PDB file of C-alpha atoms in Angstrom:
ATOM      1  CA  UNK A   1     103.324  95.037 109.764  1.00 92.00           C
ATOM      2  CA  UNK A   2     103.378  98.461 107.646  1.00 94.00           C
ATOM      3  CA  UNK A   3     105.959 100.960 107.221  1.00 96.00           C
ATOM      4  CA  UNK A   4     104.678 104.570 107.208  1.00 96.00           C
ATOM      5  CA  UNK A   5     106.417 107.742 105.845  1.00 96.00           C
ATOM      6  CA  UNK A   6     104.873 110.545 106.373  1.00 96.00           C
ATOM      7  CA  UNK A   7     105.672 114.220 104.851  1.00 95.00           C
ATOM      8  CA  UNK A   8     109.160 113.261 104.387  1.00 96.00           C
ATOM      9  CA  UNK A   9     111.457 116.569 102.851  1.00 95.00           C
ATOM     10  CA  UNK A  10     114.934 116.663 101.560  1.00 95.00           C
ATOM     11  CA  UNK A  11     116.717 119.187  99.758  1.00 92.00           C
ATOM     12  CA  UNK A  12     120.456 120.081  98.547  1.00 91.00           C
ATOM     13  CA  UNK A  13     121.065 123.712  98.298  1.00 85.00           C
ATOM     14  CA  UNK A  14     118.024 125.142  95.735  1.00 83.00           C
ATOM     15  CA  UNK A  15     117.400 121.564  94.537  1.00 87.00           C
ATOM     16  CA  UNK A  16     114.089 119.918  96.345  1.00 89.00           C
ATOM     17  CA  UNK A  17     114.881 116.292  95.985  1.00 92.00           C
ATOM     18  CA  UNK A  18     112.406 114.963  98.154  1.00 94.00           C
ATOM     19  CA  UNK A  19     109.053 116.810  98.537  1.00 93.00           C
ATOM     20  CA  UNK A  20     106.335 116.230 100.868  1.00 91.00           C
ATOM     21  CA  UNK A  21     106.686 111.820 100.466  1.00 94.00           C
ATOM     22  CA  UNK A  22     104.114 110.143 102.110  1.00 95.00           C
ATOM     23  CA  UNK A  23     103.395 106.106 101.596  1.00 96.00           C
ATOM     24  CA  UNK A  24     103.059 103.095 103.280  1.00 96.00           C
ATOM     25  CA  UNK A  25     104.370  99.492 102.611  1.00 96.00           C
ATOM     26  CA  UNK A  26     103.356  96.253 103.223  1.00 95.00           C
ATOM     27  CA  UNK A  27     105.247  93.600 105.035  1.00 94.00           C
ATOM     28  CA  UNK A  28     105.611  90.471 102.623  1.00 93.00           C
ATOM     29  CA  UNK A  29     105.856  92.309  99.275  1.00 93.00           C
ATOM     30  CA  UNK A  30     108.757  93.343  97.090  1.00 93.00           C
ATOM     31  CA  UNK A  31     108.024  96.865  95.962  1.00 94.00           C
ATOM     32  CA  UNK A  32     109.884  98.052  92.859  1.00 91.00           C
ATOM     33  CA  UNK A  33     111.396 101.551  93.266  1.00 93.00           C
ATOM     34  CA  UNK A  34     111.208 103.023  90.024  1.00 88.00           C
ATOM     35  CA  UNK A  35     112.383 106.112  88.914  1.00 83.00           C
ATOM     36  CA  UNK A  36     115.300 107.981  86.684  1.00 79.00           C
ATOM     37  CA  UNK A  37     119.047 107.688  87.310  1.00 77.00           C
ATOM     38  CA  UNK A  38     119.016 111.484  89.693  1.00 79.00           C
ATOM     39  CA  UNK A  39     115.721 110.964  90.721  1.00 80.00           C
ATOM     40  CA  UNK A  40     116.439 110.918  94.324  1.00 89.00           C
ATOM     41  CA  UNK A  41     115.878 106.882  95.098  1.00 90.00           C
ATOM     42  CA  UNK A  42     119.456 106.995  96.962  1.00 91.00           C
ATOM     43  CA  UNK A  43     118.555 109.897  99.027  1.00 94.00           C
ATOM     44  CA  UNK A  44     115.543 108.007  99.824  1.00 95.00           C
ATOM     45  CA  UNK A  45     117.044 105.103 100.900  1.00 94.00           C
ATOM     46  CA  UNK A  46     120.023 107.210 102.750  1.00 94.00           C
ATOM     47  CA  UNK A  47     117.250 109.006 104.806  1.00 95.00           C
ATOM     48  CA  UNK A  48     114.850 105.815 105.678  1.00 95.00           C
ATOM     49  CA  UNK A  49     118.966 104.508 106.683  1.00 93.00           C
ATOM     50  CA  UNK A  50     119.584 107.511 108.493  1.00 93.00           C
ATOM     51  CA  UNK A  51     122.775 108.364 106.680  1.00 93.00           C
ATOM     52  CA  UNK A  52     121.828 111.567 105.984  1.00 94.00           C
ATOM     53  CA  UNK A  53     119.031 113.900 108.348  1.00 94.00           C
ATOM     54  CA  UNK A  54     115.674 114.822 106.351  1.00 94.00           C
ATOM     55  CA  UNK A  55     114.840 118.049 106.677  1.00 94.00           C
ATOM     56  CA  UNK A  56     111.329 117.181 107.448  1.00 94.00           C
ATOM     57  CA  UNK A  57     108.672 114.323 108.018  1.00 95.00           C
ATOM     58  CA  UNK A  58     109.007 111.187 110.178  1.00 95.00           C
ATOM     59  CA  UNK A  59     108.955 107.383 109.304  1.00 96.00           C
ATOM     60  CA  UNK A  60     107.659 104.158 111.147  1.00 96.00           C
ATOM     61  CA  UNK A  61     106.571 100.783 112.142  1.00 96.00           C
ATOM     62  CA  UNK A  62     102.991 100.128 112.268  1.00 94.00           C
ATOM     63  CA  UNK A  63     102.041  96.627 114.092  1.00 90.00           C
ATOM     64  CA  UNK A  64      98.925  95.469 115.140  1.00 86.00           C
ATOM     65  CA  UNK A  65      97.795  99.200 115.154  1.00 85.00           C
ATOM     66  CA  UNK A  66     100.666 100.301 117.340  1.00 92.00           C
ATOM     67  CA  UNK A  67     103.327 102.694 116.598  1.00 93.00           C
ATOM     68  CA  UNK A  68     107.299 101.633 116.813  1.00 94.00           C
ATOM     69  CA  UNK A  69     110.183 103.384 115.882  1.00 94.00           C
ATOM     70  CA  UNK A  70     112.685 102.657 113.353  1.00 94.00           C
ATOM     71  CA  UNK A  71     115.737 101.617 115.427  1.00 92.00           C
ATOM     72  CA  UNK A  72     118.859 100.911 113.743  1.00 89.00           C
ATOM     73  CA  UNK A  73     118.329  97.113 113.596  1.00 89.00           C
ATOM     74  CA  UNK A  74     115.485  97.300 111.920  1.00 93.00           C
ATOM     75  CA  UNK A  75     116.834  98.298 108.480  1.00 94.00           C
ATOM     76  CA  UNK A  76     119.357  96.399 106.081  1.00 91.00           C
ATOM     77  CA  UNK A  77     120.514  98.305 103.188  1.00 91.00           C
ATOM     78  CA  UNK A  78     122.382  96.687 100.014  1.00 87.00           C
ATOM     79  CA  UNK A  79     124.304  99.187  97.970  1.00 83.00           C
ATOM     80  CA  UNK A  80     125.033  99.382  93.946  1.00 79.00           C
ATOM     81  CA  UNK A  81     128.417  98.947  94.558  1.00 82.00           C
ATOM     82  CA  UNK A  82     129.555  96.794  97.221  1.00 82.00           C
ATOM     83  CA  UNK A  83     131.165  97.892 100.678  1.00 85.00           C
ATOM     84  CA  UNK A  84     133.143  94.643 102.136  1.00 91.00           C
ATOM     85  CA  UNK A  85     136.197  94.666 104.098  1.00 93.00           C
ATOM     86  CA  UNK A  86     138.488  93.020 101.130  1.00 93.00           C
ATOM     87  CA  UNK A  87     141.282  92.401 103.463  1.00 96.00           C
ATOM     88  CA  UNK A  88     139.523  89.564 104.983  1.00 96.00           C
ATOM     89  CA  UNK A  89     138.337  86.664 103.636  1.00 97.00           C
ATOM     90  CA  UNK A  90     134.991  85.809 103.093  1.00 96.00           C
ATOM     91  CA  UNK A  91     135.201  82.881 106.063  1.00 96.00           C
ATOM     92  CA  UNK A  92     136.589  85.382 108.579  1.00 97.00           C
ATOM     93  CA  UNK A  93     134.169  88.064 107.615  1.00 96.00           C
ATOM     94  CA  UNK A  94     131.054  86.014 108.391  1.00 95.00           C
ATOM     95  CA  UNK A  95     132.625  84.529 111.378  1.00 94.00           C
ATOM     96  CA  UNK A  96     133.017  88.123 112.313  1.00 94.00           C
ATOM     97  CA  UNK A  97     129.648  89.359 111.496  1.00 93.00           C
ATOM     98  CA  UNK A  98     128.114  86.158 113.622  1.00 92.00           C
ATOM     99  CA  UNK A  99     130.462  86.621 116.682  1.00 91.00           C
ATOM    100  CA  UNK A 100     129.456  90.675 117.464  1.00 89.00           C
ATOM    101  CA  UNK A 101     125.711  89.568 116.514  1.00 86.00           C
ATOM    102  CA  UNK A 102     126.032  86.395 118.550  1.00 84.00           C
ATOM    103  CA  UNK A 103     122.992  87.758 121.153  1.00 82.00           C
ATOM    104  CA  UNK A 104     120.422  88.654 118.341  1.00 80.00           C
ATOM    105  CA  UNK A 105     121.031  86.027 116.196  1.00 80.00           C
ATOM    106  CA  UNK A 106     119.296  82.630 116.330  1.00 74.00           C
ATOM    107  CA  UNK A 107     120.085  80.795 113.973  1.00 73.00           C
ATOM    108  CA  UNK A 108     122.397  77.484 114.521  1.00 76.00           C
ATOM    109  CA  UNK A 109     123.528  76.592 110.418  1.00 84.00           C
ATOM    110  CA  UNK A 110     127.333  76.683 109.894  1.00 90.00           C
ATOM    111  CA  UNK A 111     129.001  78.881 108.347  1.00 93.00           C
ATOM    112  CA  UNK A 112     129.336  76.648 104.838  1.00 94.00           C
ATOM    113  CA  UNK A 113     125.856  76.312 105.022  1.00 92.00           C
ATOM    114  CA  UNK A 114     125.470  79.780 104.943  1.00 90.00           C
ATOM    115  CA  UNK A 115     128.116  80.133 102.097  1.00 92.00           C
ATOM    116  CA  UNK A 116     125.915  77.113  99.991  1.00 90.00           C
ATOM    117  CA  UNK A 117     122.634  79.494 100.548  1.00 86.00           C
ATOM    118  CA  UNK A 118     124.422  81.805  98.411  1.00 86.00           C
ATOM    119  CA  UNK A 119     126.239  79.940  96.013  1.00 86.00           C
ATOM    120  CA  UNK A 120     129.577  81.018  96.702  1.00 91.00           C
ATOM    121  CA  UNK A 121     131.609  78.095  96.228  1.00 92.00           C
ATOM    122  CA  UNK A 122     133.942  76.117  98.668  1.00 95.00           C
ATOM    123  CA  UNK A 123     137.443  77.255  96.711  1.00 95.00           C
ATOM    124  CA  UNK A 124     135.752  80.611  96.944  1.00 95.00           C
ATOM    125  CA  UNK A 125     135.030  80.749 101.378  1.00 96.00           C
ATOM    126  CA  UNK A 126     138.752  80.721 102.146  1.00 96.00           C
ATOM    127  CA  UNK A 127     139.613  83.847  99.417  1.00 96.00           C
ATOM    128  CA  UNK A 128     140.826  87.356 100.171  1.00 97.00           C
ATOM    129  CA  UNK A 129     137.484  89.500  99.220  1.00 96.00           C
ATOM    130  CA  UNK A 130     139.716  92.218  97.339  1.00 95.00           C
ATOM    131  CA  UNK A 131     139.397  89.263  94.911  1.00 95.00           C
ATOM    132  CA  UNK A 132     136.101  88.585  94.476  1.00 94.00           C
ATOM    133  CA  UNK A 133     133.764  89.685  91.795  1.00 89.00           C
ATOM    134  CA  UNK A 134     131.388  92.377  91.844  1.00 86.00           C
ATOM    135  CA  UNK A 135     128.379  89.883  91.869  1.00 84.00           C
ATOM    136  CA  UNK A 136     130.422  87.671  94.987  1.00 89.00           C
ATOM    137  CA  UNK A 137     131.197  90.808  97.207  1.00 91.00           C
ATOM    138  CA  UNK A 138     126.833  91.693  96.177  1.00 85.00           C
ATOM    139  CA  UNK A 139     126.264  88.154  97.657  1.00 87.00           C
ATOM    140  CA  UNK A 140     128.098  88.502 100.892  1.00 91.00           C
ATOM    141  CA  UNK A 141     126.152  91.997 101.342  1.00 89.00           C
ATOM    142  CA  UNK A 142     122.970  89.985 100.825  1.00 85.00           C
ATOM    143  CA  UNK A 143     123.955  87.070 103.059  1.00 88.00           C
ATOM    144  CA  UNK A 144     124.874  89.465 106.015  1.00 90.00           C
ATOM    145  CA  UNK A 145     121.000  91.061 105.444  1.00 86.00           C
ATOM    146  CA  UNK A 146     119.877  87.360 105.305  1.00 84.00           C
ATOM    147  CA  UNK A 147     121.290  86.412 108.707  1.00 88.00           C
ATOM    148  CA  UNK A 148     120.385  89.677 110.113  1.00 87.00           C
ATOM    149  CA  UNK A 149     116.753  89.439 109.167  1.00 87.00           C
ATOM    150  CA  UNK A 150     115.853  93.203 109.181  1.00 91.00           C
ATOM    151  CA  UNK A 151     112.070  94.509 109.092  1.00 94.00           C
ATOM    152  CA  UNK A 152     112.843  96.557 105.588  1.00 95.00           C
ATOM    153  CA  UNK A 153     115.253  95.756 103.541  1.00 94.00           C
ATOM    154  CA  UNK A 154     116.291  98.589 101.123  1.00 94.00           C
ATOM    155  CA  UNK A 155     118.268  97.622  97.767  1.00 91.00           C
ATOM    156  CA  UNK A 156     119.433 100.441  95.849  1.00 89.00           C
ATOM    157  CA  UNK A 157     119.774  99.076  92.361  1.00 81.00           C
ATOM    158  CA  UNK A 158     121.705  95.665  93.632  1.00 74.00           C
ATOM    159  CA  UNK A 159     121.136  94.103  90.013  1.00 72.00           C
ATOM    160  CA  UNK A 160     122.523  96.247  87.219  1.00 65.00           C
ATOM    161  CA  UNK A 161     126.435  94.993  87.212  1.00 62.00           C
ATOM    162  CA  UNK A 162     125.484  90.977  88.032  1.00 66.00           C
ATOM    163  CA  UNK A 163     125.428  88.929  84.679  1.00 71.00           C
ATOM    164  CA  UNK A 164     122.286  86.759  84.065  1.00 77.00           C
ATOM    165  CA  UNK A 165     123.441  83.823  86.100  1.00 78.00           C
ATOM    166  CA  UNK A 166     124.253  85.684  89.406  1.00 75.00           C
ATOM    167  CA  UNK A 167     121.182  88.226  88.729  1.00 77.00           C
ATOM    168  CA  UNK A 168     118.855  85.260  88.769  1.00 82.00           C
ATOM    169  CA  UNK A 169     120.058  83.942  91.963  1.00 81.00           C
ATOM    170  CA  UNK A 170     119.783  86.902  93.599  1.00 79.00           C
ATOM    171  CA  UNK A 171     116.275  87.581  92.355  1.00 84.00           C
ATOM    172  CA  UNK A 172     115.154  84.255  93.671  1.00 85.00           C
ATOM    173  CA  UNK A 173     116.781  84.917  97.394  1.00 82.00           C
ATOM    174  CA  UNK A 174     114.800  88.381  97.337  1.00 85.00           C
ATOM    175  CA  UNK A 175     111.494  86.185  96.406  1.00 87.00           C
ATOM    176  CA  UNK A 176     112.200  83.503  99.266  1.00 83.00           C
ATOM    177  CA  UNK A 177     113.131  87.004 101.762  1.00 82.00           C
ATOM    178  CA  UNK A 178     109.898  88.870 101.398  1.00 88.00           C
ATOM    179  CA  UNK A 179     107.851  86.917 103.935  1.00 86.00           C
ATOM    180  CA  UNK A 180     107.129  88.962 106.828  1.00 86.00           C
ATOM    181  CA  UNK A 181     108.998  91.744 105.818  1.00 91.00           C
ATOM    182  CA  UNK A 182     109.346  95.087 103.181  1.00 95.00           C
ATOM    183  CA  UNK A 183     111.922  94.847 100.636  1.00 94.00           C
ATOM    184  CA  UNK A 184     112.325  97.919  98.643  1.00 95.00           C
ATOM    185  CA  UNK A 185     113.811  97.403  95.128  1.00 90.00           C
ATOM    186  CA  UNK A 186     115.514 100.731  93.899  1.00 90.00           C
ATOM    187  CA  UNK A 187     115.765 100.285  90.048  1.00 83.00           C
ATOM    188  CA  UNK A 188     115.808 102.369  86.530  1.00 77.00           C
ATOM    189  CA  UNK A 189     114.986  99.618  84.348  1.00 78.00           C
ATOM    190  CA  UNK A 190     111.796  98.972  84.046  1.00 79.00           C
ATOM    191  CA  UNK A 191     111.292  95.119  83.015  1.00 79.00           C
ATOM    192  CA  UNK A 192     113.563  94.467  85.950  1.00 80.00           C
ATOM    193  CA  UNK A 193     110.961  95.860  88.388  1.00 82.00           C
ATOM    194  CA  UNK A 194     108.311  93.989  86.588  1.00 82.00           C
ATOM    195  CA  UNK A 195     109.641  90.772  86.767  1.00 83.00           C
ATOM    196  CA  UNK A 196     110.446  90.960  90.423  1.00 86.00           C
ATOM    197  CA  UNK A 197     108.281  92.915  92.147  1.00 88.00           C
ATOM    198  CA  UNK A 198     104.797  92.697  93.501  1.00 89.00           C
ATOM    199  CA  UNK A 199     104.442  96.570  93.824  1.00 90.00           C
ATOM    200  CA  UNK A 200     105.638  99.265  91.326  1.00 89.00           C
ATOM    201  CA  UNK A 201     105.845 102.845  92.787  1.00 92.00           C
ATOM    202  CA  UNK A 202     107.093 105.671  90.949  1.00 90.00           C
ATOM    203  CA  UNK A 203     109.416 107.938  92.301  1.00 90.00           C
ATOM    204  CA  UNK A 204     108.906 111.580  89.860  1.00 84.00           C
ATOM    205  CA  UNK A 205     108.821 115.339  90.433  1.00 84.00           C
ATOM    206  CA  UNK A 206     110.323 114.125  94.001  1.00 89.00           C
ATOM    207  CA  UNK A 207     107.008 112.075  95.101  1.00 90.00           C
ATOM    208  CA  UNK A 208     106.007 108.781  95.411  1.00 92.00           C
ATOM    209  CA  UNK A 209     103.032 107.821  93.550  1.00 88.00           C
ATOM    210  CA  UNK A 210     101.867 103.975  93.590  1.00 87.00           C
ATOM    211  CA  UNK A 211     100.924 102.660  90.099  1.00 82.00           C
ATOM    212  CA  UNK A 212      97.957 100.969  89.214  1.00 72.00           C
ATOM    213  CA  UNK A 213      98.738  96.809  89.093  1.00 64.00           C
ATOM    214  CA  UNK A 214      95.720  96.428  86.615  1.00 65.00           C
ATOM    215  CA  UNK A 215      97.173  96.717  83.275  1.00 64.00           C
ATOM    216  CA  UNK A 216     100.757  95.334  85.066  1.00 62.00           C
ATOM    217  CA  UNK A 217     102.991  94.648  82.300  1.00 61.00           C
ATOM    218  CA  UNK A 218     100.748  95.700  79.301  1.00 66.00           C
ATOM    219  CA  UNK A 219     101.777  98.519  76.315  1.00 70.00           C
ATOM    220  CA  UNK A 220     100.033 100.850  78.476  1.00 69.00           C
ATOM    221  CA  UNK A 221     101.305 100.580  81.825  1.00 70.00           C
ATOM    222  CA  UNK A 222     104.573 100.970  80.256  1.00 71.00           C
ATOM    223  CA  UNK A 223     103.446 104.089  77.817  1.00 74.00           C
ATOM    224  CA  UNK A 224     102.527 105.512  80.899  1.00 68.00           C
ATOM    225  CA  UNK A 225     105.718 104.907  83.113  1.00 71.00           C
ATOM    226  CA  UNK A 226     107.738 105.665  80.190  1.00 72.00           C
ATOM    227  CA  UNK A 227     105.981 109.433  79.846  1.00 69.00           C
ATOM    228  CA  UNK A 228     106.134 110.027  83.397  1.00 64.00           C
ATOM    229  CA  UNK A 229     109.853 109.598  83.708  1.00 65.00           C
ATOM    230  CA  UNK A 230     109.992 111.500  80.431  1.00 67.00           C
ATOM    231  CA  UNK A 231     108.183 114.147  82.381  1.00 56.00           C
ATOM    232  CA  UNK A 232     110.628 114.879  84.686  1.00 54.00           C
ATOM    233  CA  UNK A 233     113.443 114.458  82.553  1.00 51.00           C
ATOM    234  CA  UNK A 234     112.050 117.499  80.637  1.00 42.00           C
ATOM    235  CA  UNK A 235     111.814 119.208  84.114  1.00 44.00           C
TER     236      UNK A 235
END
């Protein structure tokens, strides 16, 4: 499976914020989304979401040589900060999630089981969400996308607030995800995307340009991601 952009456009007032994208992923990869806080990696993601209208270009599935639209299913998307309903807790919130979804989902593990696949602990299940932790409301975002198991799954910059215990966990659910399907890792720090990520594209001057794996991690792959970015902060 691929997922194709093609000619995408976006613009706010004078400012051209997307121009002219065209790229296609891979099922089964992680790509890292790399680019400058401003550079336009939400609007990306809010356009591929449909939250907000392009203003030109199109997007879609490409199996087995045949051409599928996006439909609304297809696409999970895991903010920065996370959106829960707080005034439930996080039992009656999955219970919730897996009783409107019963018909698409599948999958037969209880709903502790689910909570262990996280690590959210037992004392934890039964809690308001208004008072959970940053990093606990990020897991139940990711743990609806798990259950959900969307064709592209778009995180925009999921990692930054997480300490190192919580940020590890999560990196090794996204590694165990990827299988037959595109996750797109939004990020501005660049040994994050290198660490995680099979794929590094390069979101500058409002296009995305795929970087060269070859040198992946060397002084000069990051001397040259480093100037780029530098680029268009001059810009």
């Amino acid at each position: 499976m691929e997922f194709l952009i093609e000619h995408l456009s976006k613009h706010f007032e004078k400012k051209e914020v997307l121009k002219d994208i065209t790229f296609t992923f891979e099922s089964g990869k992680i790509y890292g989304l790399l680019g400058r806080n401003g550079a336009g990696k939400t609007t990306l993601f809010n356009c591929l979401n449909r939250d907000i209208k392009s203003d030109g270009g199109r997007f879609y599935f490409m199996e087995e040589k045949t051409v599928r639209e996006v439909k609304a299913e297809d696409v999970g998307y895991v903010l920065s900060t996370p959106t829960v309903p707080e005034f439930l807790t996080g039992r009656e919130f999955l219970k919730f999630f897996l009783e409107i979804n019963s018909e698409s989902i599948r999958d037969s593990r209880s709903l502790d089981e689910y909570f262990s696949y996280v690590n959210i602990e037992p004392e934890d299940r039964d809690k308001l969400m208004k008072d959970y932790s940053h990093g606990m409301k990020n897991k139940m975002q990711m743990l609806i996308n798990i259950i959900a198991r969307p064709n592209l799954l778009l995180l925009d910059e999921p990692l930054t607030s997480l300490d190192v215990v919580v940020a590890e966990e999560m990196k090794q659910l996204l590694r165990s995800l990827k299988k037959d399907r595109i996750i797109i890792f939004s990020t501005h720090i660049l040994d994050l995307a290198l660490d995680l990520c099979d794929e590094i594209v390069l979101l500058n001057h409002g296009v995305l340009e795929r970087v060269d794996k070859s040198n992946l991690g060397s002084h000069e792959f990051k001397d040259k991601i480093i100037s780029a970015l530098r680029e268009e902060n001059h810009d």
